[in-house]
Amino acid sequence: MLRVQNVGVRFGGIVALDDVSFEVPSGSIVGLIGPNGAGKTTLFNCLSRLYECGSGDILFDGESLLRIPRHRVAAVGIGRTFQNLALFRSMTVLDNIMVGRHCRTGTGFFMNFLRPPAVAHEEQATAEKARALISLMQLDAVAGMRVSDLPFGTQKRVELARALASEPKLLLLDEPASGLNHEEVGALGLLIRDIRVRLKLTVLLVEHHMSLVMSISDRVVALNFGRKIAEGTPAEVQQHPELIQAYLGGAA
């Protein structure tokens, strides 16, 4: 589904990504790991079209993402959560998730201003889709509450539901376990596996929580200083000498 081909990114004299290549097969969960500053979020920002690649290409379903405008990324089937929560804090859980379906709606500004029957029908369908995701994320009890009034772990589930609202084929999860306690991390792992099957998703996961990555990923890609240093199954990557050195700072 996703093919990263020789991608390079520079910020002035700093090499953020250096000739990075890997694939994400359809229906799989792939973990992207590495120390801070390895280039993981830079790569995510390239996939989201927030950053431009200096070299290489990124293919999604066989088409180059680099030719797609930023505002069309969600519409072609890529959903994303963020390392730092990016929710509308004064809005309710339901409204936040409904916003995530914007790319799947067809009525524009003028139709919403005039309010023909098609607008009401579309709003009802959007609300129904959002409520289904609320149930899937076990957020029914807080659906009408403002996001700012919710615990951090619950807000994480709201952001995940909002990403799912766009009906993605590829889901990018940027440190979804950040700030969660041990019990919440375990529940998150089960949830990611569950939605992968139920919603027929492909998942690319950036995460520092190694037990989560290794327990749910089919394959793992490791970066360090913008360069790919290891790729394989979780068991293979955990034994890779360069990865051990990158994390522990000594010889394997």
mmCIF file of C-alpha atoms in Angstrom:
data_model
loop_
_atom_site.group_PDB
_atom_site.id
_atom_site.type_symbol
_atom_site.label_atom_id
_atom_site.label_comp_id
_atom_site.label_asym_id
_atom_site.label_seq_id
_atom_site.Cartn_x
_atom_site.Cartn_y
_atom_site.Cartn_z
ATOM 1 C CA MET A 1 0.000 0.000 0.000
ATOM 2 C CA LEU A 2 2.805 2.403 0.886
ATOM 3 C CA ARG A 3 6.273 2.503 -0.645
ATOM 4 C CA VAL A 4 8.923 4.950 0.563
ATOM 5 C CA GLN A 5 11.660 5.186 -2.063
ATOM 6 C CA ASN A 6 15.050 6.759 -1.309
ATOM 7 C CA VAL A 7 13.518 9.694 0.546
ATOM 8 C CA GLY A 8 15.852 12.471 1.622
ATOM 9 C CA VAL A 9 15.066 15.644 3.587
ATOM 10 C CA ARG A 10 17.467 18.421 4.580
ATOM 11 C CA PHE A 11 16.905 21.482 6.751
ATOM 12 C CA GLY A 12 19.794 23.726 5.797
ATOM 13 C CA GLY A 13 22.899 21.723 6.654
ATOM 14 C CA ILE A 14 20.998 19.199 8.783
ATOM 15 C CA VAL A 15 20.190 15.844 7.189
ATOM 16 C CA ALA A 16 16.813 14.791 8.635
ATOM 17 C CA LEU A 17 16.285 11.788 6.325
ATOM 18 C CA ASP A 18 19.006 10.122 4.303
ATOM 19 C CA ASP A 19 17.968 7.805 1.432
ATOM 20 C CA VAL A 20 15.238 6.036 3.440
ATOM 21 C CA SER A 21 13.341 3.196 1.741
ATOM 22 C CA PHE A 22 10.794 0.672 3.029
ATOM 23 C CA GLU A 23 7.338 -0.723 2.260
ATOM 24 C CA VAL A 24 4.123 -1.073 4.225
ATOM 25 C CA PRO A 25 2.076 -4.012 2.882
ATOM 26 C CA SER A 26 -1.703 -3.706 2.752
ATOM 27 C CA GLY A 27 -3.394 -4.888 5.955
ATOM 28 C CA SER A 28 -0.208 -4.879 8.028
ATOM 29 C CA ILE A 29 0.934 -3.023 11.136
ATOM 30 C CA VAL A 30 4.445 -1.626 10.689
ATOM 31 C CA GLY A 31 6.307 -0.021 13.575
ATOM 32 C CA LEU A 32 8.712 2.856 12.945
ATOM 33 C CA ILE A 33 11.201 3.220 15.805
ATOM 34 C CA GLY A 34 14.405 5.043 16.685
ATOM 35 C CA PRO A 35 15.871 7.417 19.270
ATOM 36 C CA ASN A 36 14.799 11.052 19.520
ATOM 37 C CA GLY A 37 15.956 12.947 16.449
ATOM 38 C CA ALA A 38 16.042 9.813 14.280
ATOM 39 C CA GLY A 39 13.710 11.328 11.666
ATOM 40 C CA LYS A 40 10.479 9.484 12.462
ATOM 41 C CA THR A 41 8.178 12.506 12.729
ATOM 42 C CA THR A 42 9.924 14.138 9.754
ATOM 43 C CA LEU A 43 8.985 11.081 7.704
ATOM 44 C CA PHE A 44 5.390 11.253 8.973
ATOM 45 C CA ASN A 45 5.260 14.902 7.950
ATOM 46 C CA CYS A 46 6.428 13.917 4.473
ATOM 47 C CA LEU A 47 3.686 11.279 4.287
ATOM 48 C CA SER A 48 1.150 13.927 5.353
ATOM 49 C CA ARG A 49 2.613 16.363 2.786
ATOM 50 C CA LEU A 50 3.426 18.864 5.535
ATOM 51 C CA TYR A 51 7.091 18.638 4.481
ATOM 52 C CA GLU A 52 8.502 18.387 0.986
ATOM 53 C CA CYS A 53 10.975 15.636 0.137
ATOM 54 C CA GLY A 54 14.297 16.853 -1.176
ATOM 55 C CA SER A 55 14.799 13.582 -3.031
ATOM 56 C CA GLY A 56 13.065 10.265 -3.619
ATOM 57 C CA ASP A 57 9.381 9.457 -3.886
ATOM 58 C CA ILE A 58 6.480 8.144 -1.788
ATOM 59 C CA LEU A 59 3.936 5.889 -3.496
ATOM 60 C CA PHE A 60 0.479 5.283 -2.030
ATOM 61 C CA ASP A 61 -1.597 2.666 -3.856
ATOM 62 C CA GLY A 62 0.847 2.987 -6.741
ATOM 63 C CA GLU A 63 0.465 6.769 -7.101
ATOM 64 C CA SER A 64 3.009 9.371 -6.059
ATOM 65 C CA LEU A 65 1.933 11.259 -2.948
ATOM 66 C CA LEU A 66 4.240 14.101 -3.944
ATOM 67 C CA ARG A 67 1.822 15.104 -6.708
ATOM 68 C CA ILE A 68 -1.149 15.322 -4.309
ATOM 69 C CA PRO A 69 -1.947 18.707 -2.709
ATOM 70 C CA ARG A 70 -1.783 18.753 1.091
ATOM 71 C CA HIS A 71 -5.518 19.325 1.463
ATOM 72 C CA ARG A 72 -6.255 16.141 -0.521
ATOM 73 C CA VAL A 73 -4.209 13.724 1.614
ATOM 74 C CA ALA A 74 -7.130 12.746 3.866
ATOM 75 C CA ALA A 75 -9.440 12.338 0.880
ATOM 76 C CA VAL A 76 -7.124 9.846 -0.859
ATOM 77 C CA GLY A 77 -7.211 7.639 2.240
ATOM 78 C CA ILE A 78 -4.544 8.654 4.763
ATOM 79 C CA GLY A 79 -5.545 9.444 8.342
ATOM 80 C CA ARG A 80 -3.230 10.635 11.100
ATOM 81 C CA THR A 81 -2.949 11.292 14.806
ATOM 82 C CA PHE A 82 -0.303 13.648 16.193
ATOM 83 C CA GLN A 83 2.451 13.436 18.784
ATOM 84 C CA ASN A 84 0.878 16.429 20.537
ATOM 85 C CA LEU A 85 -2.904 16.348 20.714
ATOM 86 C CA ALA A 86 -4.490 18.508 18.010
ATOM 87 C CA LEU A 87 -8.132 18.523 19.088
ATOM 88 C CA PHE A 88 -10.668 21.357 19.211
ATOM 89 C CA ARG A 89 -10.684 21.607 22.981
ATOM 90 C CA SER A 90 -13.810 23.760 23.351
ATOM 91 C CA MET A 91 -15.874 21.406 21.170
ATOM 92 C CA THR A 92 -17.584 18.208 22.256
ATOM 93 C CA VAL A 93 -16.302 14.722 21.539
ATOM 94 C CA LEU A 94 -19.063 14.209 18.969
ATOM 95 C CA ASP A 95 -18.302 17.481 17.176
ATOM 96 C CA ASN A 96 -14.564 16.751 17.078
ATOM 97 C CA ILE A 97 -15.177 13.394 15.419
ATOM 98 C CA MET A 98 -17.705 14.881 12.986
ATOM 99 C CA VAL A 99 -15.027 17.362 11.869
ATOM 100 C CA GLY A 100 -12.911 14.383 10.869
ATOM 101 C CA ARG A 101 -15.482 13.476 8.198
ATOM 102 C CA HIS A 102 -15.105 16.800 6.394
ATOM 103 C CA CYS A 103 -13.201 15.204 3.504
ATOM 104 C CA ARG A 104 -16.093 12.760 2.960
ATOM 105 C CA THR A 105 -18.800 15.428 2.703
ATOM 106 C CA GLY A 106 -19.991 16.976 -0.544
ATOM 107 C CA THR A 107 -21.942 20.080 0.420
ATOM 108 C CA GLY A 108 -19.994 23.330 0.355
ATOM 109 C CA PHE A 109 -20.227 26.745 1.970
ATOM 110 C CA PHE A 110 -23.143 28.077 -0.067
ATOM 111 C CA MET A 111 -25.266 24.942 0.304
ATOM 112 C CA ASN A 112 -24.718 25.029 4.060
ATOM 113 C CA PHE A 113 -25.694 28.705 4.058
ATOM 114 C CA LEU A 114 -28.920 28.019 2.128
ATOM 115 C CA ARG A 115 -29.679 24.797 4.070
ATOM 116 C CA PRO A 116 -31.425 22.676 1.400
ATOM 117 C CA PRO A 117 -32.608 19.170 2.452
ATOM 118 C CA ALA A 118 -29.370 17.611 1.168
ATOM 119 C CA VAL A 119 -27.415 19.424 3.877
ATOM 120 C CA ALA A 120 -29.573 18.061 6.683
ATOM 121 C CA HIS A 121 -29.314 14.558 5.241
ATOM 122 C CA GLU A 122 -25.540 14.782 5.032
ATOM 123 C CA GLU A 123 -25.241 16.138 8.588
ATOM 124 C CA GLN A 124 -27.379 13.278 9.879
ATOM 125 C CA ALA A 125 -25.251 10.698 8.059
ATOM 126 C CA THR A 126 -22.079 12.337 9.416
ATOM 127 C CA ALA A 127 -23.424 12.267 12.973
ATOM 128 C CA GLU A 128 -24.393 8.597 12.632
ATOM 129 C CA LYS A 129 -20.894 7.684 11.422
ATOM 130 C CA ALA A 130 -19.379 9.659 14.300
ATOM 131 C CA ARG A 131 -21.602 7.929 16.873
ATOM 132 C CA ALA A 132 -20.575 4.525 15.507
ATOM 133 C CA LEU A 133 -16.939 5.455 16.085
ATOM 134 C CA ILE A 134 -17.775 6.762 19.547
ATOM 135 C CA SER A 135 -19.170 3.331 20.401
ATOM 136 C CA LEU A 136 -16.159 1.593 18.880
ATOM 137 C CA MET A 137 -13.816 3.745 21.007
ATOM 138 C CA GLN A 138 -16.035 3.270 24.097
ATOM 139 C CA LEU A 139 -16.646 7.012 24.367
ATOM 140 C CA ASP A 140 -20.461 6.925 24.683
ATOM 141 C CA ALA A 141 -20.442 8.262 28.250
ATOM 142 C CA VAL A 142 -18.497 11.391 27.240
ATOM 143 C CA ALA A 143 -19.879 12.036 23.735
ATOM 144 C CA GLY A 144 -21.505 15.338 24.759
ATOM 145 C CA MET A 145 -18.627 16.584 26.908
ATOM 146 C CA ARG A 146 -16.027 19.166 25.915
ATOM 147 C CA VAL A 147 -12.685 17.616 25.076
ATOM 148 C CA SER A 148 -10.888 19.970 27.486
ATOM 149 C CA ASP A 149 -12.796 18.380 30.406
ATOM 150 C CA LEU A 150 -11.582 14.849 29.657
ATOM 151 C CA PRO A 151 -8.553 12.915 30.966
ATOM 152 C CA PHE A 152 -5.536 12.730 28.676
ATOM 153 C CA GLY A 153 -5.997 9.051 27.854
ATOM 154 C CA THR A 154 -9.605 9.659 26.814
ATOM 155 C CA GLN A 155 -8.543 12.579 24.627
ATOM 156 C CA LYS A 156 -6.131 10.213 22.864
ATOM 157 C CA ARG A 157 -9.054 7.951 21.950
ATOM 158 C CA VAL A 158 -11.021 10.954 20.685
ATOM 159 C CA GLU A 159 -8.159 11.909 18.369
ATOM 160 C CA LEU A 160 -7.932 8.340 17.103
ATOM 161 C CA ALA A 161 -11.690 8.308 16.444
ATOM 162 C CA ARG A 162 -11.395 11.600 14.549
ATOM 163 C CA ALA A 163 -8.647 10.120 12.347
ATOM 164 C CA LEU A 164 -10.853 7.094 11.664
ATOM 165 C CA ALA A 165 -13.769 9.346 10.731
ATOM 166 C CA SER A 166 -12.120 10.143 7.394
ATOM 167 C CA GLU A 167 -12.354 6.431 6.487
ATOM 168 C CA PRO A 168 -8.623 6.007 5.876
ATOM 169 C CA LYS A 169 -6.993 3.048 4.186
ATOM 170 C CA LEU A 170 -3.676 3.938 5.836
ATOM 171 C CA LEU A 171 -3.616 5.104 9.456
ATOM 172 C CA LEU A 172 -0.534 6.991 10.700
ATOM 173 C CA LEU A 173 -0.194 6.877 14.490
ATOM 174 C CA ASP A 174 2.405 9.294 15.894
ATOM 175 C CA GLU A 175 3.314 8.166 19.438
ATOM 176 C CA PRO A 176 -0.225 7.111 20.445
ATOM 177 C CA ALA A 177 1.015 5.687 23.774
ATOM 178 C CA SER A 178 2.734 8.918 24.859
ATOM 179 C CA GLY A 179 1.480 9.957 28.298
ATOM 180 C CA LEU A 180 -0.512 6.771 28.898
ATOM 181 C CA ASN A 181 -0.105 4.525 31.928
ATOM 182 C CA HIS A 182 0.746 0.809 31.698
ATOM 183 C CA GLU A 183 -2.884 -0.318 31.727
ATOM 184 C CA GLU A 184 -3.866 2.220 29.054
ATOM 185 C CA VAL A 185 -0.954 1.154 26.823
ATOM 186 C CA GLY A 186 -2.103 -2.467 26.997
ATOM 187 C CA ALA A 187 -5.650 -1.469 26.083
ATOM 188 C CA LEU A 188 -4.333 0.662 23.218
ATOM 189 C CA GLY A 189 -2.479 -2.295 21.729
ATOM 190 C CA LEU A 190 -5.644 -4.397 21.757
ATOM 191 C CA LEU A 191 -7.603 -1.507 20.248
ATOM 192 C CA ILE A 192 -5.153 -0.984 17.363
ATOM 193 C CA ARG A 193 -5.266 -4.678 16.514
ATOM 194 C CA ASP A 194 -9.058 -4.663 16.716
ATOM 195 C CA ILE A 195 -9.614 -1.665 14.439
ATOM 196 C CA ARG A 196 -7.060 -3.006 11.947
ATOM 197 C CA VAL A 197 -9.288 -6.066 11.468
ATOM 198 C CA ARG A 198 -12.701 -4.439 11.822
ATOM 199 C CA LEU A 199 -12.013 -1.476 9.558
ATOM 200 C CA LYS A 200 -9.590 -3.276 7.203
ATOM 201 C CA LEU A 201 -6.817 -0.781 7.901
ATOM 202 C CA THR A 202 -3.114 -0.631 7.244
ATOM 203 C CA VAL A 203 -1.205 0.973 10.139
ATOM 204 C CA LEU A 204 2.158 2.745 10.321
ATOM 205 C CA LEU A 205 3.065 3.384 13.942
ATOM 206 C CA VAL A 206 5.730 5.687 15.402
ATOM 207 C CA GLU A 207 6.267 4.839 19.040
ATOM 208 C CA HIS A 208 8.939 4.870 21.777
ATOM 209 C CA HIS A 209 7.049 2.310 23.875
ATOM 210 C CA MET A 210 8.944 -0.775 22.703
ATOM 211 C CA SER A 211 6.688 -3.383 24.307
ATOM 212 C CA LEU A 212 3.705 -1.954 22.401
ATOM 213 C CA VAL A 213 5.553 -1.828 19.066
ATOM 214 C CA MET A 214 6.972 -5.320 19.367
ATOM 215 C CA SER A 215 3.688 -6.875 20.499
ATOM 216 C CA ILE A 216 1.450 -5.567 17.702
ATOM 217 C CA SER A 217 3.732 -4.975 14.688
ATOM 218 C CA ASP A 218 4.104 -7.400 11.799
ATOM 219 C CA ARG A 219 7.315 -5.654 10.762
ATOM 220 C CA VAL A 220 9.527 -2.981 12.289
ATOM 221 C CA VAL A 221 11.683 -0.311 10.619
ATOM 222 C CA ALA A 222 14.384 1.397 12.701
ATOM 223 C CA LEU A 223 15.891 4.816 11.976
ATOM 224 C CA ASN A 224 18.856 6.608 13.508
ATOM 225 C CA PHE A 225 20.153 10.044 12.495
ATOM 226 C CA GLY A 226 17.824 9.988 9.491
ATOM 227 C CA ARG A 227 19.136 6.683 8.144
ATOM 228 C CA LYS A 228 17.451 3.280 8.125
ATOM 229 C CA ILE A 229 19.566 0.949 10.254
ATOM 230 C CA ALA A 230 17.324 -2.125 10.551
ATOM 231 C CA GLU A 231 14.164 -3.692 9.110
ATOM 232 C CA GLY A 232 12.457 -7.021 9.725
ATOM 233 C CA THR A 233 10.190 -8.852 12.132
ATOM 234 C CA PRO A 234 10.107 -7.591 15.733
ATOM 235 C CA ALA A 235 12.321 -10.498 16.840
ATOM 236 C CA GLU A 236 14.879 -9.805 14.097
ATOM 237 C CA VAL A 237 15.050 -6.067 14.712
ATOM 238 C CA GLN A 238 15.440 -6.423 18.494
ATOM 239 C CA GLN A 239 18.670 -8.379 17.921
ATOM 240 C CA HIS A 240 20.126 -5.994 15.335
ATOM 241 C CA PRO A 241 23.533 -4.668 16.519
ATOM 242 C CA GLU A 242 23.049 -1.132 15.149
ATOM 243 C CA LEU A 243 19.684 -0.783 16.885
ATOM 244 C CA ILE A 244 21.133 -1.951 20.207
ATOM 245 C CA GLN A 245 23.979 0.532 19.846
ATOM 246 C CA ALA A 246 21.586 3.354 18.916
ATOM 247 C CA TYR A 247 19.539 2.829 22.086
ATOM 248 C CA LEU A 248 22.227 1.770 24.539
ATOM 249 C CA GLY A 249 25.154 3.756 23.144
ATOM 250 C CA GLY A 250 27.611 0.879 23.220
ATOM 251 C CA ALA A 251 28.665 -2.160 21.255
ATOM 252 C CA ALA A 252 26.077 -4.925 20.863
#
